[in-house]
Amino acid sequence: MLEITNLSHTYGNGPTAHNALGGIDLKVAQGELVCIVGPSGCGKSTLLRSIAGLLRPSGGQVTLNGAQVEQTPDNLAVVFQDYSRSLFPWMSVVDNVSLPLRRKGMDKRQRGQAAMEALEEVGLDGAAAKYPWQLSGGMQQRVSIARALAYRPALLLMDEPFGSVDAQTREDLEDLTLRVRNLHNMTIVLITHDIDESVYVGDRVVVLSKAPAGIVGDLRVDLPGPRDQITTREHPDFVHLRAEVGRLVRGMRSPSPSAS
Amino acid sequence: MNGLLRGAVRLWPVPVVLLLWELLTRGIEMLSFPPPSQIATSMYTMWLTGPAERLWLTDAALTNIPVSVGRLLSGWVLAGVVGIVLGVALGRSPLLFRFIDPLVQFARAIPPPMLLAFFMALFSIGPRMQISFIAFGIVWPVLINASEGARQVDRQHLDTARVFGLSGGERLFRIILPSAMPKIFAGLRVSLSLALILMVLSELVGSTDGIGFQLLDAQRSYDFSGVWGTIVVLGVLGYVFNSAFLAAERRVLSWHRSAKQTT
């Protein structure tokens, strides 16, 4: 459903040009949860912005359900890392969730109902009338997830969605993502720099190299389900996979022989 | 009750200063510095000796004060609308900014009193001239703040709006304007106090009624306690407007204050 062919992007030009993406080919099937992992500053966010249509890449193309992405597609939602800058502080939680639904041609009552259903799914139906800044970081990120769920996107992009919350909340949000994904059979591309997270959450882990980013590994995660924070993480396959992903990420990070 | 008492205690300097002022002015006996009691009497005869069925308000009170307040508020509202519309447009459009900003900087550098003659020639003496003069003089704080506020909308808020496909109107009214609102309110507040000054100024030269006219009238007839009385009324008006504005701001921007306190 998502097809990326030979995607490249360079910021600026001349001697200060920064080559962020160096020709990426990737296919994501319907209902798949793909984790993209790579060292920080490797161009993960550039990749995400290209898929979301927020950035026009210098080369290559992105197609979503057969249509080339030129502007922001109408069947795609994003959960950003920085929830405090993604939710609107002047709107209540339920208004934040229902705002994008105007585009779906729903009337006011339908929008409110859809927003409440989504908030219920993330366990926040009691906080609908509150404002985002009255909630903890983890709860605010749940609101972002609810907003994306209510939107019913064909593709959900998550940009380091759990990077700004504490470890316990992080595990809760990972499980929440898995649960809603199973419920709606959503296609999700999740970007992270956390190797354990990518293996725990993903059906597939795609490893990017340092900038200019290229794909250096594409591993299928075949862990017995349903996944569980304790037992899955001690499963031999999990341990093996995270070591392999770690090696791929690190392999690209270590200095080249000529530099040492 | 407790709060009322505490408020009363906090106001202790007021009677003390009034008393000192009274003693001092009685002592020096200068015509241009009448004692406060005389100012109060003069204010009373000027505004509060009318017939009972009009709440004792005199003709002067019923014409001059509402007329002045009307001009002030009309000028302020006009400046607010023009300032917000133009400011947001300048803040969101770099092209427009490049063309219009030099003009804005030029126009706002002119001291408003210098423009009185220009506005009198343009509109001749009357409320049109006064309102447009007030509006022109006070539009700049609103315009510049609105432009700054609209320019500094969080990039990720705009990205979010784009991803979720908000229309241009939704982006303007639900993202850009609320983001810029704290800055716009700061500008509106400065403009409101400037409006009072320019209102008096416009009435000193081109008017036959209003508080400024009454001030000039009192001065011309050597009625110094009348001059001081009008000054007191202007001070009270400024205080009332500022308090009312702050109360409105607290309501409209409650999200802003609370969001800042918790993050």
Coordinates of C-alpha atoms in Angstrom, one line a residue:
Chain A
M1 CA 0.0 0.0 0.0
L2 CA 3.0 2.3 0.6
E3 CA 5.7 2.2 -1.9
I4 CA 8.9 4.3 -1.8
T5 CA 11.1 4.2 -4.8
N6 CA 14.6 5.6 -4.9
L7 CA 13.8 8.4 -2.5
S8 CA 16.6 10.9 -2.0
H9 CA 16.7 14.4 -0.4
T10 CA 19.4 17.0 -0.1
Y11 CA 19.0 20.1 2.1
G12 CA 20.5 23.3 0.6
N13 CA 23.0 23.3 -2.2
G14 CA 26.6 24.1 -2.9
P15 CA 29.3 23.2 -0.4
T16 CA 27.0 23.4 2.6
A17 CA 24.5 20.9 1.1
H18 CA 23.4 18.1 3.4
N19 CA 22.5 14.8 1.8
A20 CA 19.9 13.3 4.2
L21 CA 18.4 10.5 2.2
G22 CA 20.5 8.6 -0.4
G23 CA 18.0 6.5 -2.4
I24 CA 15.6 4.5 -0.3
D25 CA 13.4 1.7 -1.6
L26 CA 10.7 0.4 0.7
K27 CA 7.4 -1.4 0.4
V28 CA 4.9 -1.6 3.2
A29 CA 2.0 -4.1 2.9
Q30 CA -1.5 -3.5 4.1
G31 CA -1.9 -4.1 7.8
E32 CA 1.9 -4.2 8.5
L33 CA 3.6 -2.5 11.3
V34 CA 7.0 -1.5 10.2
C35 CA 9.6 0.0 12.5
I36 CA 12.3 2.2 11.0
V37 CA 15.3 2.4 13.3
G38 CA 18.5 4.2 12.8
P39 CA 21.1 6.3 14.6
S40 CA 20.0 9.9 15.5
G41 CA 20.4 12.4 12.8
C42 CA 20.3 9.8 10.1
G43 CA 17.4 11.3 8.2
K44 CA 14.5 9.3 9.8
S45 CA 12.5 12.5 10.2
T46 CA 13.2 13.5 6.6
L47 CA 11.9 10.2 5.4
L48 CA 8.7 10.6 7.5
R49 CA 8.1 14.2 6.3
S50 CA 8.5 13.0 2.7
I51 CA 5.9 10.2 3.3
A52 CA 3.5 12.6 5.0
G53 CA 3.8 15.1 2.1
L54 CA 5.2 17.8 4.4
L55 CA 8.4 17.9 2.4
R56 CA 9.0 17.6 -1.3
P57 CA 11.9 15.2 -1.8
S58 CA 14.7 16.0 -4.2
G59 CA 14.4 12.7 -6.0
G60 CA 12.4 9.5 -6.2
Q61 CA 8.7 9.1 -5.3
V62 CA 6.3 8.0 -2.7
T63 CA 3.0 6.3 -3.6
L64 CA 0.2 5.6 -1.2
N65 CA -2.5 3.2 -2.4
G66 CA -1.3 3.8 -5.9
A67 CA -1.5 7.6 -5.8
Q68 CA 1.7 9.6 -5.8
V69 CA 2.1 11.7 -2.7
E70 CA 2.4 15.4 -3.8
Q71 CA 0.7 17.2 -0.9
T72 CA -0.4 15.8 2.4
P73 CA -2.6 12.8 1.5
D74 CA -6.1 12.8 3.1
N75 CA -5.9 9.2 4.4
L76 CA -2.8 9.6 6.5
A77 CA -2.3 10.6 10.1
V78 CA 0.8 11.4 12.1
V79 CA 1.7 11.1 15.8
F80 CA 4.6 13.4 16.5
Q81 CA 7.1 13.0 19.2
D82 CA 6.5 16.4 20.8
Y83 CA 2.9 16.1 21.9
S84 CA 2.9 19.5 23.6
R85 CA 3.6 21.2 20.2
S86 CA 1.2 19.0 18.3
L87 CA -1.9 19.3 20.4
F88 CA -3.5 22.7 20.5
P89 CA -3.5 24.1 24.0
W90 CA -6.4 26.5 23.3
M91 CA -8.8 23.6 22.6
S92 CA -10.2 21.0 24.9
V93 CA -9.1 17.3 24.5
V94 CA -12.3 16.3 22.7
D95 CA -12.0 19.4 20.4
N96 CA -8.4 18.5 19.6
V97 CA -9.5 15.0 18.6
S98 CA -12.6 16.0 16.6
L99 CA -11.0 19.0 14.7
P100 CA -9.6 17.0 11.8
L101 CA -12.9 15.1 11.3
R102 CA -14.6 18.1 9.6
R103 CA -12.7 17.1 6.5
K104 CA -14.5 13.7 6.7
G105 CA -17.9 15.4 6.1
M106 CA -19.2 14.5 9.5
D107 CA -21.7 16.8 11.3
K108 CA -21.0 18.1 14.8
R109 CA -22.7 15.3 16.6
Q110 CA -21.0 12.6 14.6
R111 CA -17.6 14.3 15.2
G112 CA -18.2 14.4 18.9
Q113 CA -19.2 10.8 19.0
A114 CA -16.2 9.6 16.9
A115 CA -13.9 11.6 19.1
M116 CA -15.4 10.1 22.3
E117 CA -15.1 6.6 20.9
A118 CA -11.4 7.2 20.1
L119 CA -10.8 8.6 23.6
E120 CA -12.4 5.6 25.1
E121 CA -10.1 3.3 23.2
V122 CA -7.1 5.0 24.7
G123 CA -8.7 5.1 28.1
L124 CA -9.2 8.9 28.3
D125 CA -13.0 9.3 27.9
G126 CA -13.0 10.9 31.4
A127 CA -10.6 13.7 30.3
A128 CA -12.5 14.8 27.2
A129 CA -13.4 18.2 28.7
K130 CA -9.9 18.9 30.0
Y131 CA -7.2 20.9 28.3
P132 CA -4.1 19.1 27.1
W133 CA -1.8 21.0 29.5
Q134 CA -3.9 19.6 32.4
L135 CA -2.7 16.1 31.5
S136 CA 0.5 14.3 32.0
G137 CA 2.9 13.7 29.1
G138 CA 1.8 10.1 28.6
M139 CA -1.9 11.1 28.6
Q140 CA -1.2 13.9 26.1
Q141 CA 0.4 11.4 23.8
R142 CA -2.6 9.2 24.2
V143 CA -4.7 12.1 23.0
S144 CA -2.5 12.4 19.9
I145 CA -3.0 8.7 19.3
A146 CA -6.8 9.1 19.8
R147 CA -6.8 12.0 17.3
A148 CA -5.1 9.7 14.8
L149 CA -7.5 6.8 15.5
A150 CA -10.6 8.9 15.1
Y151 CA -9.3 10.1 11.7
R152 CA -9.3 6.4 10.5
P153 CA -6.3 6.8 8.3
A154 CA -5.1 4.2 5.8
L155 CA -1.6 4.8 7.0
L156 CA -0.5 5.9 10.5
L157 CA 3.0 7.5 10.8
M158 CA 4.5 7.7 14.2
D159 CA 7.6 9.8 14.7
E160 CA 9.5 8.7 17.8
P161 CA 6.1 8.7 19.5
F162 CA 7.3 7.5 22.9
G163 CA 10.6 9.4 23.0
S164 CA 9.4 12.0 25.5
V165 CA 7.8 9.9 28.2
D166 CA 9.1 7.8 31.1
A167 CA 9.9 4.1 30.7
Q168 CA 6.7 2.8 32.4
T169 CA 4.5 5.1 30.3
R170 CA 6.5 4.1 27.2
E171 CA 5.7 0.4 27.7
D172 CA 2.0 1.2 28.3
L173 CA 1.9 3.2 25.1
E174 CA 3.7 0.5 23.1
D175 CA 1.0 -2.0 24.2
L176 CA -1.7 0.5 23.4
T177 CA -0.3 0.9 19.9
L178 CA -0.3 -2.9 19.4
R179 CA -3.8 -3.2 20.8
V180 CA -5.4 -0.5 18.6
R181 CA -3.5 -1.7 15.6
N182 CA -4.9 -5.3 16.0
L183 CA -8.4 -3.8 16.6
H184 CA -8.4 -1.8 13.4
N185 CA -5.9 -3.7 11.3
M186 CA -4.0 -0.5 10.7
T187 CA -0.9 0.0 8.6
I188 CA 1.7 1.7 10.8
V189 CA 5.1 3.1 10.1
L190 CA 6.8 3.8 13.4
I191 CA 10.1 5.7 13.5
T192 CA 12.3 5.2 16.6
H193 CA 15.9 5.2 17.7
D194 CA 15.2 2.6 20.3
I195 CA 16.3 -0.9 19.1
D196 CA 14.3 -2.8 21.8
E197 CA 11.2 -0.9 21.0
S198 CA 11.5 -1.6 17.2
V199 CA 11.7 -5.3 17.8
Y200 CA 9.0 -5.4 20.4
V201 CA 6.4 -3.4 18.4
G202 CA 7.3 -4.2 14.8
D203 CA 6.3 -7.0 12.4
R204 CA 9.3 -5.8 10.4
V205 CA 12.4 -3.7 11.4
V206 CA 14.0 -1.6 8.7
V207 CA 17.5 -0.3 9.7
L208 CA 18.8 2.9 8.3
S209 CA 22.4 3.9 8.0
K210 CA 23.9 7.2 9.0
A211 CA 23.2 10.1 6.6
P212 CA 22.9 9.9 3.7
A213 CA 20.4 7.3 4.9
G214 CA 20.2 4.0 3.1
I215 CA 18.6 0.7 4.1
V216 CA 21.2 -1.6 5.6
G217 CA 18.8 -4.2 7.0
D218 CA 15.2 -5.4 6.7
L219 CA 14.3 -8.1 9.2
R220 CA 11.1 -9.9 9.8
V221 CA 10.1 -10.2 13.4
D222 CA 8.4 -13.5 14.0
L223 CA 7.7 -13.5 17.7
P224 CA 4.9 -15.5 19.2
G225 CA 1.9 -13.4 20.0
P226 CA 0.3 -11.8 21.8
R227 CA 3.3 -9.8 22.8
D228 CA 4.0 -9.1 26.4
Q229 CA 6.5 -6.7 28.0
I230 CA 8.1 -9.4 30.1
T231 CA 7.9 -12.7 28.3
T232 CA 8.4 -11.4 24.8
R233 CA 11.5 -9.5 25.9
E234 CA 13.0 -12.7 27.4
H235 CA 12.2 -14.8 24.3
P236 CA 15.4 -16.1 22.7
D237 CA 14.2 -14.8 19.2
F238 CA 13.7 -11.3 20.7
V239 CA 17.2 -11.4 22.3
H240 CA 18.7 -12.6 19.0
L241 CA 16.9 -10.0 16.9
R242 CA 17.7 -7.1 19.0
A243 CA 21.3 -8.1 18.9
E244 CA 21.2 -8.3 15.2
V245 CA 19.4 -4.9 14.8
G246 CA 21.9 -3.4 17.3
R247 CA 24.8 -4.7 15.3
L248 CA 23.4 -3.2 12.1
V249 CA 22.7 0.2 13.7
R250 CA 26.1 0.3 15.4
G251 CA 28.0 -1.1 12.4
M252 CA 27.1 2.0 10.6
R253 CA 27.9 4.3 13.5
S254 CA 31.5 3.1 14.1
P255 CA 34.2 5.2 12.3
S256 CA 35.4 4.0 8.9
P257 CA 38.8 2.3 8.9
S258 CA 40.5 5.2 7.2
A259 CA 39.5 7.6 10.0
S260 CA 40.7 5.5 12.9
Chain B
M1 CA -15.3 40.1 53.7
N2 CA -11.7 39.3 54.7
G3 CA -10.6 40.2 51.2
L4 CA -12.5 43.5 51.3
L5 CA -10.9 44.4 54.6
R6 CA -7.4 43.5 53.2
G7 CA -8.2 45.7 50.2
A8 CA -9.1 48.6 52.4
V9 CA -6.0 48.2 54.4
R10 CA -3.9 48.2 51.3
L11 CA -5.4 51.5 50.2
W12 CA -4.2 53.4 53.3
P13 CA -1.8 55.7 51.3
V14 CA -4.7 57.2 49.4
P15 CA -6.3 59.2 52.3
V16 CA -2.8 60.0 53.7
V17 CA -1.7 61.5 50.3
L18 CA -5.0 63.4 49.9
L19 CA -4.7 64.9 53.4
L20 CA -1.1 66.0 52.8
W21 CA -2.1 67.4 49.4
E22 CA -5.0 69.3 51.0
L23 CA -2.7 70.8 53.8
L24 CA 0.0 71.7 51.4
T25 CA -2.2 73.4 48.8
R26 CA -4.0 75.3 51.5
G27 CA -0.7 76.4 52.9
I28 CA 0.8 77.8 49.6
E29 CA -2.4 79.2 48.3
M30 CA -1.5 79.1 44.6
L31 CA -4.4 79.6 42.2
S32 CA -3.2 76.9 39.8
F33 CA -2.9 74.3 42.6
P34 CA -6.4 74.1 44.2
P35 CA -6.8 71.8 47.2
P36 CA -8.5 68.4 46.5
S37 CA -11.6 69.4 48.4
Q38 CA -12.1 72.3 46.0
I39 CA -11.5 70.0 43.0
A40 CA -14.1 67.6 44.3
T41 CA -16.6 70.3 44.8
S42 CA -15.9 71.6 41.3
M43 CA -16.3 68.1 39.9
Y44 CA -19.6 67.8 41.7
T45 CA -21.0 71.0 40.4
M46 CA -19.7 70.2 36.9
W47 CA -21.2 66.8 36.6
L48 CA -23.5 65.9 39.4
T49 CA -25.9 68.8 40.0
G50 CA -28.5 67.9 37.4
P51 CA -32.1 67.0 37.9
A52 CA -32.9 63.9 40.0
E53 CA -34.7 62.1 37.2
R54 CA -31.5 62.0 35.3
L55 CA -29.6 60.6 38.2
W56 CA -28.3 64.1 39.0
L57 CA -26.1 64.1 36.0
T58 CA -25.6 67.5 34.3
D59 CA -25.7 68.3 30.6
A60 CA -22.0 68.4 30.6
A61 CA -21.7 64.9 32.1
L62 CA -24.3 63.5 29.8
T63 CA -22.7 64.9 26.7
N64 CA -19.0 65.3 27.2
I65 CA -18.1 62.0 28.9
P66 CA -20.2 59.6 26.7
V67 CA -19.1 61.4 23.6
S68 CA -15.4 61.1 24.5
V69 CA -15.7 57.4 25.5
G70 CA -17.6 56.8 22.3
R71 CA -14.8 58.3 20.2
L72 CA -12.1 56.5 22.2
L73 CA -13.8 53.1 21.9
S74 CA -14.7 53.6 18.2
G75 CA -11.1 54.5 17.4
W76 CA -9.8 51.5 19.4
V77 CA -12.2 49.0 17.8
L78 CA -11.3 50.4 14.3
A79 CA -7.6 50.1 15.1
G80 CA -8.1 46.7 16.5
V81 CA -9.8 45.3 13.4
V82 CA -7.4 47.0 11.0
G83 CA -4.4 46.1 13.0
I84 CA -5.3 42.4 13.4
V85 CA -6.3 41.9 9.8
L86 CA -3.3 43.7 8.4
G87 CA -0.9 42.3 11.0
V88 CA -1.9 38.7 10.5
A89 CA -1.6 39.1 6.7
L90 CA 1.9 40.6 7.1
G91 CA 2.9 37.9 9.5
R92 CA 1.8 35.1 7.3
S93 CA 3.0 36.4 3.9
P94 CA 6.7 37.1 3.5
L95 CA 6.0 38.8 0.2
L96 CA 3.4 41.2 1.6
F97 CA 5.8 41.9 4.5
R98 CA 8.6 42.9 2.2
F99 CA 6.3 45.4 0.3
I100 CA 4.3 46.8 3.2
D101 CA 6.7 46.7 6.2
P102 CA 8.8 49.8 5.1
L103 CA 5.5 51.7 4.8
V104 CA 4.5 50.6 8.2
Q105 CA 7.8 51.6 9.8
F106 CA 7.6 55.0 8.0
A107 CA 4.0 55.7 9.1
R108 CA 4.5 54.7 12.7
A109 CA 7.6 56.8 13.2
I110 CA 5.5 60.0 12.6
P111 CA 4.5 61.5 16.0
P112 CA 0.6 61.5 16.0
P113 CA 0.3 65.2 17.1
M114 CA 2.1 66.1 13.9
L115 CA -0.7 64.4 12.0
L116 CA -3.6 66.4 13.5
A117 CA -3.4 69.1 10.9
F118 CA -3.4 66.4 8.2
F119 CA -6.4 64.7 9.5
M120 CA -8.2 68.0 10.0
A121 CA -7.6 68.9 6.4
L122 CA -8.7 65.4 5.3
F123 CA -11.9 65.0 7.3
S124 CA -12.5 68.5 8.7
I125 CA -13.4 68.9 12.3
G126 CA -15.8 66.3 13.7
P127 CA -16.1 62.8 14.9
R128 CA -14.8 61.3 11.6
M129 CA -11.6 63.2 12.0
Q130 CA -11.2 62.3 15.7
I131 CA -11.9 58.6 15.3
S132 CA -9.7 58.2 12.3
F133 CA -6.9 60.2 14.1
I134 CA -7.2 58.0 17.2
A135 CA -7.2 54.8 15.1
F136 CA -4.2 55.9 13.0
G137 CA -2.2 56.8 16.1
I138 CA -2.9 53.6 18.0
V139 CA -3.0 50.9 15.3
W140 CA 0.7 50.2 15.4
P141 CA 1.1 48.2 18.6
V142 CA -1.8 45.9 17.5
L143 CA -0.5 45.6 14.0
I144 CA 3.1 44.8 14.9
N145 CA 2.1 42.4 17.7
A146 CA -0.4 40.6 15.5
S147 CA 2.3 40.3 12.8
E148 CA 4.8 38.9 15.2
G149 CA 2.3 36.5 16.7
A150 CA 1.2 35.2 13.3
R151 CA 4.8 34.8 12.2
Q152 CA 5.7 32.8 15.3
V153 CA 3.1 30.1 15.1
D154 CA 4.7 26.9 16.1
R155 CA 5.9 25.0 13.0
Q156 CA 4.6 21.7 14.4
H157 CA 1.2 23.1 15.0
L158 CA 1.1 24.1 11.3
D159 CA 2.5 20.7 10.3
T160 CA -0.2 19.0 12.3
A161 CA -2.9 21.2 10.6
R162 CA -1.5 20.3 7.2
V163 CA -1.3 16.6 7.9
F164 CA -4.9 16.5 9.1
G165 CA -6.0 18.5 6.1
L166 CA -7.4 21.6 7.8
S167 CA -8.7 24.1 5.3
G168 CA -7.3 27.6 5.0
G169 CA -10.1 29.1 7.0
E170 CA -9.7 26.5 9.8
R171 CA -6.0 27.1 9.9
L172 CA -6.5 30.9 10.2
F173 CA -9.3 30.8 12.8
R174 CA -8.4 27.7 14.8
I175 CA -4.6 27.7 14.7
I176 CA -3.0 31.0 13.6
L177 CA -5.3 33.5 15.4
P178 CA -5.4 31.6 18.7
S179 CA -1.6 31.3 18.6
A180 CA -1.2 35.0 18.0
M181 CA -3.9 35.9 20.5
P182 CA -1.6 36.5 23.5
K183 CA 0.5 38.9 21.5
I184 CA -2.5 40.6 20.0
F185 CA -3.9 41.2 23.5
A186 CA -0.7 42.8 24.6
G187 CA -0.9 45.1 21.6
L188 CA -4.6 45.9 22.3
R189 CA -3.8 46.9 25.8
V190 CA -1.1 49.3 24.9
S191 CA -3.4 50.8 22.2
L192 CA -6.2 51.3 24.7
S193 CA -4.1 53.5 26.9
L194 CA -2.8 55.4 23.9
A195 CA -6.4 55.9 22.7
L196 CA -7.2 57.9 25.8
I197 CA -4.3 60.2 25.2
L198 CA -5.1 60.7 21.6
M199 CA -8.8 61.2 22.4
V200 CA -8.0 64.2 24.6
L201 CA -5.5 65.5 22.1
S202 CA -8.0 65.4 19.3
E203 CA -10.6 67.2 21.4
L204 CA -8.2 69.9 22.4
V205 CA -7.9 71.2 18.9
G206 CA -10.8 70.1 16.8
S207 CA -13.9 69.7 18.9
T208 CA -16.9 71.5 20.5
D209 CA -17.6 68.8 23.1
G210 CA -15.9 66.0 24.9
I211 CA -13.7 65.8 28.0
G212 CA -10.8 67.3 26.2
F213 CA -13.0 70.3 25.1
Q214 CA -14.2 70.7 28.7
L215 CA -10.5 70.7 29.9
L216 CA -9.7 73.4 27.4
D217 CA -12.8 75.4 28.3
A218 CA -12.0 75.3 32.0
Q219 CA -8.4 76.4 31.3
R220 CA -9.5 79.3 29.1
S221 CA -11.8 80.6 31.8
Y222 CA -9.1 80.2 34.5
D223 CA -11.2 77.6 36.3
F224 CA -8.2 75.6 37.7
S225 CA -10.2 73.3 39.9
G226 CA -12.2 72.5 36.7
V227 CA -9.0 71.6 34.9
W228 CA -7.9 69.3 37.7
G229 CA -11.4 67.8 37.9
T230 CA -11.2 66.8 34.2
I231 CA -7.8 65.3 34.7
V232 CA -9.1 63.2 37.6
V233 CA -11.9 61.9 35.4
L234 CA -9.4 61.0 32.7
G235 CA -7.3 59.1 35.2
V236 CA -10.4 57.2 36.5
L237 CA -11.4 56.4 32.9
G238 CA -7.9 55.0 32.1
Y239 CA -8.0 52.9 35.3
V240 CA -11.5 51.5 34.5
F241 CA -10.6 50.7 30.9
N242 CA -7.4 48.9 31.9
S243 CA -9.1 46.9 34.6
A244 CA -12.0 45.9 32.3
F245 CA -9.5 44.9 29.6
L246 CA -7.4 42.8 32.0
A247 CA -10.6 41.0 33.2
A248 CA -11.5 40.2 29.6
E249 CA -8.0 39.1 28.8
R250 CA -8.0 36.7 31.8
R251 CA -11.1 35.1 30.5
V252 CA -10.1 34.8 26.8
L253 CA -6.5 33.7 27.5
S254 CA -7.0 31.5 30.5
W255 CA -5.5 28.6 28.4
H256 CA -2.4 30.6 27.8
R257 CA -1.7 31.5 31.4
S258 CA -2.4 28.0 32.7
A259 CA -0.5 26.3 29.9
K260 CA 2.5 28.4 30.7
Q261 CA 2.4 27.6 34.4
T262 CA 2.2 23.9 33.9
T263 CA 4.9 23.4 31.2

